[in-house]
Coordinates of C-alpha atoms in Angstrom, one line a residue:
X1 CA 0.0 0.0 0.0
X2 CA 1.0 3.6 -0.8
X3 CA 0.5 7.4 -0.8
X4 CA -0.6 6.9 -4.3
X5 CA -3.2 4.0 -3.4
X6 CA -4.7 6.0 -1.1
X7 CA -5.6 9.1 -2.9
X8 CA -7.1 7.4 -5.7
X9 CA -9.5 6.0 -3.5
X10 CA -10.2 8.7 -1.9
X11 CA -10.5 11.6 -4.7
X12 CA -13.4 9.4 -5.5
X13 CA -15.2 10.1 -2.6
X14 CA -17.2 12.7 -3.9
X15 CA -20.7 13.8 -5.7
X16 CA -19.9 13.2 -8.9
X17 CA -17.4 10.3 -9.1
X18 CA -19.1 8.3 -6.0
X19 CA -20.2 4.8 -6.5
X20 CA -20.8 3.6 -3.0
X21 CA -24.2 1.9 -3.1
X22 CA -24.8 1.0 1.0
X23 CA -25.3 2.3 4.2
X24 CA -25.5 0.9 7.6
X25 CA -24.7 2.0 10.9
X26 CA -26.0 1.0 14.8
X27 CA -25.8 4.0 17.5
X28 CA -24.0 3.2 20.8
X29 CA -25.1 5.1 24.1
X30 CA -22.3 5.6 26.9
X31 CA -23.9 1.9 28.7
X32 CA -22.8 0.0 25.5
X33 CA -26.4 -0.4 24.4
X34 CA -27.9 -0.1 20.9
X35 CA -30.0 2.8 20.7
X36 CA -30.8 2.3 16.9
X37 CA -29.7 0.8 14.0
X38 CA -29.7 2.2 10.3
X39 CA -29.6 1.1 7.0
X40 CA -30.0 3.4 3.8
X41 CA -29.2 3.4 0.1
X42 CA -26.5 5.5 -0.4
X43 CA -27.5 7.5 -3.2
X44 CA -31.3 8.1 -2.5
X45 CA -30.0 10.0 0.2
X46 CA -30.4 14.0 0.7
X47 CA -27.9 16.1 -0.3
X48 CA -26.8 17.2 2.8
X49 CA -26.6 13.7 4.7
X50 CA -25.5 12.4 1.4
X51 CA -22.3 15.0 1.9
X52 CA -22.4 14.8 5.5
X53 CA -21.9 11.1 5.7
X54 CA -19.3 11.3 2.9
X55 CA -17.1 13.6 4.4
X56 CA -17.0 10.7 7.2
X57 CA -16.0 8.4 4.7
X58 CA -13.1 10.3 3.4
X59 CA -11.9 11.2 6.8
X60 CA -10.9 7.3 7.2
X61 CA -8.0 7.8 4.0
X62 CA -6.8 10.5 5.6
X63 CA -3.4 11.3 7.5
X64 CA 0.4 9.8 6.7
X65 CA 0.8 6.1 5.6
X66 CA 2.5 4.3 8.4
X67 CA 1.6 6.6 11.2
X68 CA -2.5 7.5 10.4
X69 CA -3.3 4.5 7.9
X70 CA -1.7 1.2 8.4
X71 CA -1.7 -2.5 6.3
X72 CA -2.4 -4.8 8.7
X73 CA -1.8 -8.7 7.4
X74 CA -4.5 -11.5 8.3
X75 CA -2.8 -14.7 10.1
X76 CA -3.3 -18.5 8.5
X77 CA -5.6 -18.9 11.1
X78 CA -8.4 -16.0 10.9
X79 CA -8.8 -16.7 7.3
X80 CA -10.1 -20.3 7.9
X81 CA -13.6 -20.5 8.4
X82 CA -15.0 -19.1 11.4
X83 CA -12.0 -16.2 11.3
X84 CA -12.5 -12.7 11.1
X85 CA -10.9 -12.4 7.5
X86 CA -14.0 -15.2 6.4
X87 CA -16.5 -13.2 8.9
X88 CA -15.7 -9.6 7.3
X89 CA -15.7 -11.2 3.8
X90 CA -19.1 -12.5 4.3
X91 CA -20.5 -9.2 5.2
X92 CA -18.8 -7.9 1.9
X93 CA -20.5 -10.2 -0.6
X94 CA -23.8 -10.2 1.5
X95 CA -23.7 -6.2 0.5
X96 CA -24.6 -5.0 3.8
X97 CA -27.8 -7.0 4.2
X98 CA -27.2 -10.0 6.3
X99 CA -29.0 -8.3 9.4
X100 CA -27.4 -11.3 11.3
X101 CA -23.7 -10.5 10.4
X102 CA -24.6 -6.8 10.8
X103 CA -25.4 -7.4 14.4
X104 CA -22.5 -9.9 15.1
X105 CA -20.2 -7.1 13.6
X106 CA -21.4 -4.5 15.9
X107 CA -21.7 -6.6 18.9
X108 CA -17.4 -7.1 18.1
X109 CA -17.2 -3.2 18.2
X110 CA -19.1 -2.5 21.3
X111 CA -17.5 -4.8 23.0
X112 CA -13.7 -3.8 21.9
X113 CA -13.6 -0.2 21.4
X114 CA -12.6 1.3 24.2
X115 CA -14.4 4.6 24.3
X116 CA -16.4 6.1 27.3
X117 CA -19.9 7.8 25.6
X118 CA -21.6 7.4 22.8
X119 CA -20.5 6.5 19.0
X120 CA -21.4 5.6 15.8
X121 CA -20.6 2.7 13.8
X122 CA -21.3 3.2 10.0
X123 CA -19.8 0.9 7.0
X124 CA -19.9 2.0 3.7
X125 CA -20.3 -0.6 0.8
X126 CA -18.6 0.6 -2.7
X127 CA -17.0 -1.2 -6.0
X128 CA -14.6 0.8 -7.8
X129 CA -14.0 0.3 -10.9
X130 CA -10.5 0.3 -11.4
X131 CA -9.3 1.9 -15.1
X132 CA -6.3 0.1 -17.1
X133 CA -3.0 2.7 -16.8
X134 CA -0.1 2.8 -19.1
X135 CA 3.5 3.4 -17.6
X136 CA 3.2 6.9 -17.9
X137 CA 0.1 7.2 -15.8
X138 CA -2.5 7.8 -18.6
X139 CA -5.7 5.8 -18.5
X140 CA -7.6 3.8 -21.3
X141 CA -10.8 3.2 -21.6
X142 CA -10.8 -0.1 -20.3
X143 CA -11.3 -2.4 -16.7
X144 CA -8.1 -3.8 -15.0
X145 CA -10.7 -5.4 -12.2
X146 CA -13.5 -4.1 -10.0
X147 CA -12.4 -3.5 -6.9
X148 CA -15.4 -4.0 -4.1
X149 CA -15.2 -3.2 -0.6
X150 CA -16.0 -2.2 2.8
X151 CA -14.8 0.9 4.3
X152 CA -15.6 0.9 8.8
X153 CA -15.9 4.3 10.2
X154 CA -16.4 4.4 14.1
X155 CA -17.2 7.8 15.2
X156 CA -17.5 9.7 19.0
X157 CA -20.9 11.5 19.5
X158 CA -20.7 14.7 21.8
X159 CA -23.2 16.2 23.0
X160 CA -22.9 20.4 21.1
X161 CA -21.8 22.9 23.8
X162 CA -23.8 24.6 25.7
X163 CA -24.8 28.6 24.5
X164 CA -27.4 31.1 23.6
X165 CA -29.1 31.5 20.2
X166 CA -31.9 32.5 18.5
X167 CA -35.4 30.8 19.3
X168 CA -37.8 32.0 16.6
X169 CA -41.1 30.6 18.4
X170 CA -40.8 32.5 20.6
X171 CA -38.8 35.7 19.2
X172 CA -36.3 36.2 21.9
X173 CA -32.7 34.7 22.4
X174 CA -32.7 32.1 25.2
X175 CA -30.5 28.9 25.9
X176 CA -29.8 26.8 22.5
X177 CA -31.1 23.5 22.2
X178 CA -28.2 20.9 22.7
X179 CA -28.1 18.0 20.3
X180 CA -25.6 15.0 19.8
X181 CA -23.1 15.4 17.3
X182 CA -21.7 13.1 15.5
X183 CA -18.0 13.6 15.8
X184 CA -14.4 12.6 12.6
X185 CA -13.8 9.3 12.9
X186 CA -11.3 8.3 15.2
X187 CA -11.0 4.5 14.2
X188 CA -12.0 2.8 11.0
X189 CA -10.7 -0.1 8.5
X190 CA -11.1 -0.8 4.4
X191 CA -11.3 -4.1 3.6
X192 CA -10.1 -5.7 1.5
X193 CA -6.9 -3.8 1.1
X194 CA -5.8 -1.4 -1.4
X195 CA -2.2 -2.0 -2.7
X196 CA -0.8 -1.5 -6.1
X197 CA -4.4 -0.4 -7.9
X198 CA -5.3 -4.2 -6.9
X199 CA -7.0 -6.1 -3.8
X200 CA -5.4 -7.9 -1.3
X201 CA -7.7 -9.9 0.5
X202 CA -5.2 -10.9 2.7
X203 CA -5.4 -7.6 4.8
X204 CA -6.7 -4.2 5.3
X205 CA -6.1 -1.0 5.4
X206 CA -6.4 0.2 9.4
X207 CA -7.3 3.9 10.3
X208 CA -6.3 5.3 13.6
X209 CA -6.8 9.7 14.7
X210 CA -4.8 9.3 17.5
X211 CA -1.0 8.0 16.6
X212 CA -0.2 8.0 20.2
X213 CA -2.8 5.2 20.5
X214 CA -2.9 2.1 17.7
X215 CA -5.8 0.9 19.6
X216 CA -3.9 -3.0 19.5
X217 CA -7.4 -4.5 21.1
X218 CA -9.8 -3.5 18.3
X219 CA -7.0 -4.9 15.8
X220 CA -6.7 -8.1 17.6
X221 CA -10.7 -8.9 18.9
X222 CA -12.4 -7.1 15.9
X223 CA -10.4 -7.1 13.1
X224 CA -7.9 -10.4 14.1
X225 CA -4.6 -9.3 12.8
X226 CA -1.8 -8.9 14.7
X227 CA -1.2 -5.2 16.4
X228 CA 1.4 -2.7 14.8
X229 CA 2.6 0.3 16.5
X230 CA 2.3 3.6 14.7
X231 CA 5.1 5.7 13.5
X232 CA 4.5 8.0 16.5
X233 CA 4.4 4.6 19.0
X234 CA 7.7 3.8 17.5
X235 CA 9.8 6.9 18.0
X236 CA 7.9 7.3 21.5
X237 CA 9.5 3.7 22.4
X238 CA 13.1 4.7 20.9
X239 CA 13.0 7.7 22.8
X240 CA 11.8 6.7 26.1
X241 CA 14.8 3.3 25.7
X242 CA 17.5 6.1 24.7
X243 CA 16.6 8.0 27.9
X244 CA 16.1 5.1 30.3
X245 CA 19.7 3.9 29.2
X246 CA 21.7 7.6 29.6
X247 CA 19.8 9.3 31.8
X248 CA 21.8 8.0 34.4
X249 CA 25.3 8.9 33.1
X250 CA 24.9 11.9 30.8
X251 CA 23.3 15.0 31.4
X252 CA 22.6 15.6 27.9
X253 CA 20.2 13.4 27.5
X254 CA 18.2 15.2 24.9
X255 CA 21.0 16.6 22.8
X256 CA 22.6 13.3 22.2
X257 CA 18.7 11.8 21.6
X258 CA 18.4 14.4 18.7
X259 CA 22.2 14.1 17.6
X260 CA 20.8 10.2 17.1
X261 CA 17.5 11.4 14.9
X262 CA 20.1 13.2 13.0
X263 CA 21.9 10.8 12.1
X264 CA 19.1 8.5 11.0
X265 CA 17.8 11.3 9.0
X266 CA 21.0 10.9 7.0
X267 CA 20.8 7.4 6.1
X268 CA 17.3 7.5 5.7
X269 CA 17.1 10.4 3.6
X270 CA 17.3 10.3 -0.2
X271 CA 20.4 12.5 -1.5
X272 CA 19.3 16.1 -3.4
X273 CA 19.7 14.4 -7.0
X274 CA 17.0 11.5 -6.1
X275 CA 14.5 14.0 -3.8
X276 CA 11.8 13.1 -6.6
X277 CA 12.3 9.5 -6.5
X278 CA 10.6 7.2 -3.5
X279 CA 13.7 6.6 -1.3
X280 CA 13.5 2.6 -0.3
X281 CA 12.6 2.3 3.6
X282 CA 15.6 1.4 5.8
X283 CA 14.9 -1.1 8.4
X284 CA 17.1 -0.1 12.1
X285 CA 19.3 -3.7 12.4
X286 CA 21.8 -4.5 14.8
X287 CA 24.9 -3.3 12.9
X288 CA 23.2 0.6 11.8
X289 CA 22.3 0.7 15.9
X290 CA 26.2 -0.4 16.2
X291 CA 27.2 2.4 14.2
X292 CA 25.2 5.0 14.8
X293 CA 25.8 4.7 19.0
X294 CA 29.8 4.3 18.0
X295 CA 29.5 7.8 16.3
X296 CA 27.8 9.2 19.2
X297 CA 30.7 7.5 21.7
X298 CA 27.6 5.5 23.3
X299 CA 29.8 3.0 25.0
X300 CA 29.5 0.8 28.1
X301 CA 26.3 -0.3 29.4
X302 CA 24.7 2.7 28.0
X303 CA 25.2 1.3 24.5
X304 CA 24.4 -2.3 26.1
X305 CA 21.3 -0.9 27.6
X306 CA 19.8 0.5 23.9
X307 CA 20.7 -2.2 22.2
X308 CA 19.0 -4.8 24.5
X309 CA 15.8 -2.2 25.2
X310 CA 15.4 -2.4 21.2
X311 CA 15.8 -5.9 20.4
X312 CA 12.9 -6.9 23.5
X313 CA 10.7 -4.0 21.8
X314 CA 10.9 -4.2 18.3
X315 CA 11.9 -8.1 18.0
X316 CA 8.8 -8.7 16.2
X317 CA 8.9 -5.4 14.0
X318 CA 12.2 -3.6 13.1
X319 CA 11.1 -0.2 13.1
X320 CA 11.9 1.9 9.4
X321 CA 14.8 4.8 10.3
X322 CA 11.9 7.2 9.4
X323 CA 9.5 6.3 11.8
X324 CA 12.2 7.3 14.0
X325 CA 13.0 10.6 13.4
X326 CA 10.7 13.8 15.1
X327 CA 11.2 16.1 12.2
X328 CA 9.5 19.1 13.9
X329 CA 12.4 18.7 16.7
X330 CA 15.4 18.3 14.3
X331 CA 14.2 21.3 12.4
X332 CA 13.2 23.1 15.8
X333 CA 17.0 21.9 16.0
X334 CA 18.9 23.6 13.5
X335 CA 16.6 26.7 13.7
X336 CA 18.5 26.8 17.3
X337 CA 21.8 26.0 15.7
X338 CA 21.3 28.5 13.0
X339 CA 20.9 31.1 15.5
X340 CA 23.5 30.5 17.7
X341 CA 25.9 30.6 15.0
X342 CA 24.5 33.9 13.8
X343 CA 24.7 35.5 17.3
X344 CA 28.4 34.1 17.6
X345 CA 29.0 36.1 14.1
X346 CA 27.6 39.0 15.0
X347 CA 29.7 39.1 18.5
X348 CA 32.6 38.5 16.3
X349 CA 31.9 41.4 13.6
X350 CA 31.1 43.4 16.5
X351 CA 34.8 42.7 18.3
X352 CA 36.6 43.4 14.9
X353 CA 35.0 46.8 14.1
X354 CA 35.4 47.9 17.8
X355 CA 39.3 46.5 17.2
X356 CA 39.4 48.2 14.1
X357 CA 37.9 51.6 14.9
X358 CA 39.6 51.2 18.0
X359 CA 43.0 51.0 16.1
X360 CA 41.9 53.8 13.2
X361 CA 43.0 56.4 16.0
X362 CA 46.3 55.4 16.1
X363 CA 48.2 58.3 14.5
X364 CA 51.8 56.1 13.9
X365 CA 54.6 58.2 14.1
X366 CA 53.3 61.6 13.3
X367 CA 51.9 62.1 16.8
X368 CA 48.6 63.4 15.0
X369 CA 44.9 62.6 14.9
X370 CA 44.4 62.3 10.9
X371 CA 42.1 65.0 9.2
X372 CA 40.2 63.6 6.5
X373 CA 37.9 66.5 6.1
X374 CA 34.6 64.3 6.7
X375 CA 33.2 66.2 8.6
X376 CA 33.5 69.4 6.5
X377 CA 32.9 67.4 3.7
X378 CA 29.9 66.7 5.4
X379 CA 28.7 70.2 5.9
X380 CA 29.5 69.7 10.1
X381 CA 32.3 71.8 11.6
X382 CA 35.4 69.8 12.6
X383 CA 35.0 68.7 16.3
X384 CA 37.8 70.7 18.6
X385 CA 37.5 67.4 21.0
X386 CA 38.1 63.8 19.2
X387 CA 37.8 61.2 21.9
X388 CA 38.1 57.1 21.4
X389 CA 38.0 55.0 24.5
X390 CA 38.0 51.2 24.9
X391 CA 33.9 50.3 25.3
X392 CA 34.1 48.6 28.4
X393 CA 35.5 52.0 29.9
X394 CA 32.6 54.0 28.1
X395 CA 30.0 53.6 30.9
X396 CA 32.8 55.8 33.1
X397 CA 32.5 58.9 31.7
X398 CA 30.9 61.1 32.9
X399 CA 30.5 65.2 33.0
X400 CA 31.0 67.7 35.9
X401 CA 31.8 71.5 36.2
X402 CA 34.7 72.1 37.6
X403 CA 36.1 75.7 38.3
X404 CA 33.0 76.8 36.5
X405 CA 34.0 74.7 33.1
X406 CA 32.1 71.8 32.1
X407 CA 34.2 69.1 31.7
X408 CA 34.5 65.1 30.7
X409 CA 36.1 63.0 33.8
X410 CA 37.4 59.3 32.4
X411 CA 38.6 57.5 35.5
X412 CA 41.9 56.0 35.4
X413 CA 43.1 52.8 37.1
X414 CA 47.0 52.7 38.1
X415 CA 47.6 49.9 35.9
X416 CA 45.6 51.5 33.1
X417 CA 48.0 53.2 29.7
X418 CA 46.3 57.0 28.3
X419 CA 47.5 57.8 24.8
X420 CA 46.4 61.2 23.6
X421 CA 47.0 62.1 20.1
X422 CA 49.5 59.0 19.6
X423 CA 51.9 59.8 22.7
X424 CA 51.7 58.0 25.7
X425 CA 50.9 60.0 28.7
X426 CA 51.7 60.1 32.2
X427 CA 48.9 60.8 34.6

């Protein structure tokens, strides 16, 4: 399954190019009871349910592949009969109206999604049929195959907030009426799946909202395959193993943690002459965890600690490098870097000119301040009194009257040097 398999499934989703020919759903209150069940041709609905119920639909192709929408394979054993690949197929060909499998379906749900209040479950029953494309992506007019499925949407319900508003009966604004609402989708599944413009009847395509949550009880009771953490479970797991193993010895815990995603990002990402090209996934093995913690000088039982902490986790599923990586942080990152840098070349530039103006006074052997006639040049008189001091002495000077003449007082230190007009002076 890709990017690409995705969208072409879901640009479909719309008025004009939708073919999805069934509707059921069964309301759940907050006690896990049914409260109603539905169950509509699609296309005789009205317009605005018609919309409002697709825009639910779509919401469940939505998000990153990976992280948001997820292949999940069927084992041997749930596609023998009596398995949940069988049980989900024979809802498909039934066309949403085996009442019997309907119920069965929702009874899984209820049971299994873990959700305090009430929620929706809708499927949607559609055949797409898939158009013949040449290499270069332009389609004919024929049928490679017709590609019919369900597509799960399980929605929270909220009640609306509470607020004033209108009330026409009675012409005068008063507390609004609250209603349920039926909420996005925040777990949902396509079977069969989706992968290279073909089905695979050997899995599905799993939709979570949440990434920080995969939800592994509704993939293992209701749809019976085998659990998969999201991209954002992943990189959670690294983190929190990276952290358990050097917080202990290092105090940079962090900075070496995003010196790690950094490196990843460089084996993982594709160099600037291939950025158009789909870069192969790199699978984290022992000897790229070797490396990359040698780099870092990870050493010790540190390095023995990581390595162990992601061989027990990710034993059964080598995370990709990518998954890895908190992009928003690296680039948060070398934002940081960047201006760090800049500030160090701006206290440099800002030591040179006070080094340089500093040494522009010095009037070599003549014993003379130069006159360039700038000033005059300028239209301003010549100043009588030229001064150039050291900055940090700057915040000295000061101006009092004495003898009835105003004058400047710079205080001297014993230690300190005074050069007026190029000659050393004594004070």
């Amino acid at each position: 399954m890709t990017k690409k398999d995705i969208l072409e499934l879901k640009k479909r989703l719309n008025k004009t190019d939708c073919s999805i020919t069934r509707l059921c759903g069964c309301y759940v209150d907050n006690n896990k009871n049914k409260v109603l069940t539905l169950s509509e041709t699609f296309l005789n609905l009205d317009d605005e349910e018609f919309y409002k119920y697709l825009d639910l639909s779509r919401k469940c192709l939505s998000g990153t592949v990976g992280n948001n929408l997820m292949q999940l394979d069927f084992p041997e054993m749930e596609e023998a009969p009596g398995g949940r690949q069988q049980f989900l197929m024979g809802i498909k060909e039934s066309g949403l109206k085996n009442e019997e499998l309907l119920d069965r379906f929702y009874d899984l749900v209820i049971e299994h999604y873990d959700y305090t209040g009430n929620f929706l479950i809708l499927l949607f029953k559609d055949a797409y049929d898939v158009i013949t494309k040449t290499n270069d992506g332009l389609k004919l007019d024929e049928s490679e195959e017709v590609f019919d499925y369900l597509l799960c949407a399980v929605c929270p319900v909220t009640l609306s907030k509470p607020g004033l508003g209108y009330r026409e009966e009675e012409n005068r604004i008063g507390a609004r009426i609250r209603d349920w609402v039926v909420g996005a989708p925040d777990t949902g599944f396509i079977f069969p799946a989706f992968s290279d413009r073909s089905a695979d009847i050997h899995s599905l395509i799993y939709y979570i909202k949440d990434t920080k949550d995969s939800r592994p009880e509704f993939v293992e009771n209701v749809l019976g395959c085998s659990a998969k953490r999201t991209a954002t479970e992943q990189h959670q797991l690294f983190s929190s193993i990276v952290k358990q193993a050097l917080s202990p010895v290092r105090d940079d815990t962090e900075e070496v943690l995003l010196g790690l995603q950094e490196s990843f990002q460089e084996i993982a990402c594709p160099d600037e002459e291939d950025i158009y090209e789909q870069p192969e996934p790199v699978i984290l093995t022992d000897d790229l965890v070797d490396e990359v913690l040698a780099e870092h000088k990870i050493l010790g039982d540190a390095a023995r600690h990581i390595k162990e902490g992601i061989s027990r986790e990710f034993e059964a599923e080598p995370p990709v490098l990518q998954n890895l990586i908190d992009e928003k942080a690296l680039e948060k990152n070398a934002r940081k870097k960047e201006e760090q840098q800049l500030r160090l070349q701006v206290q440099n530039l800002q030591k040179e000119l006070a080094e340089k103006t500093f040494s522009a006074f010095d009037t070599g052997e003549s014993g003379q301040v130069p006159d360039d006639g700038s000033d005059a040049a300028a239209g301003r008189p010549a100043p009588n009194v030229m001064l150039r001091i050291k900055p940090e002495k700057a915040a000295f000077i000061r101006s009092e009257i004495i003898d009835g003449q105003k004058c400047l007082v710079i205080p001297v230190d014993e230690d300190e040097q005074v050069n007026v007009n190029g000659v050393d002076t004594m004070i």
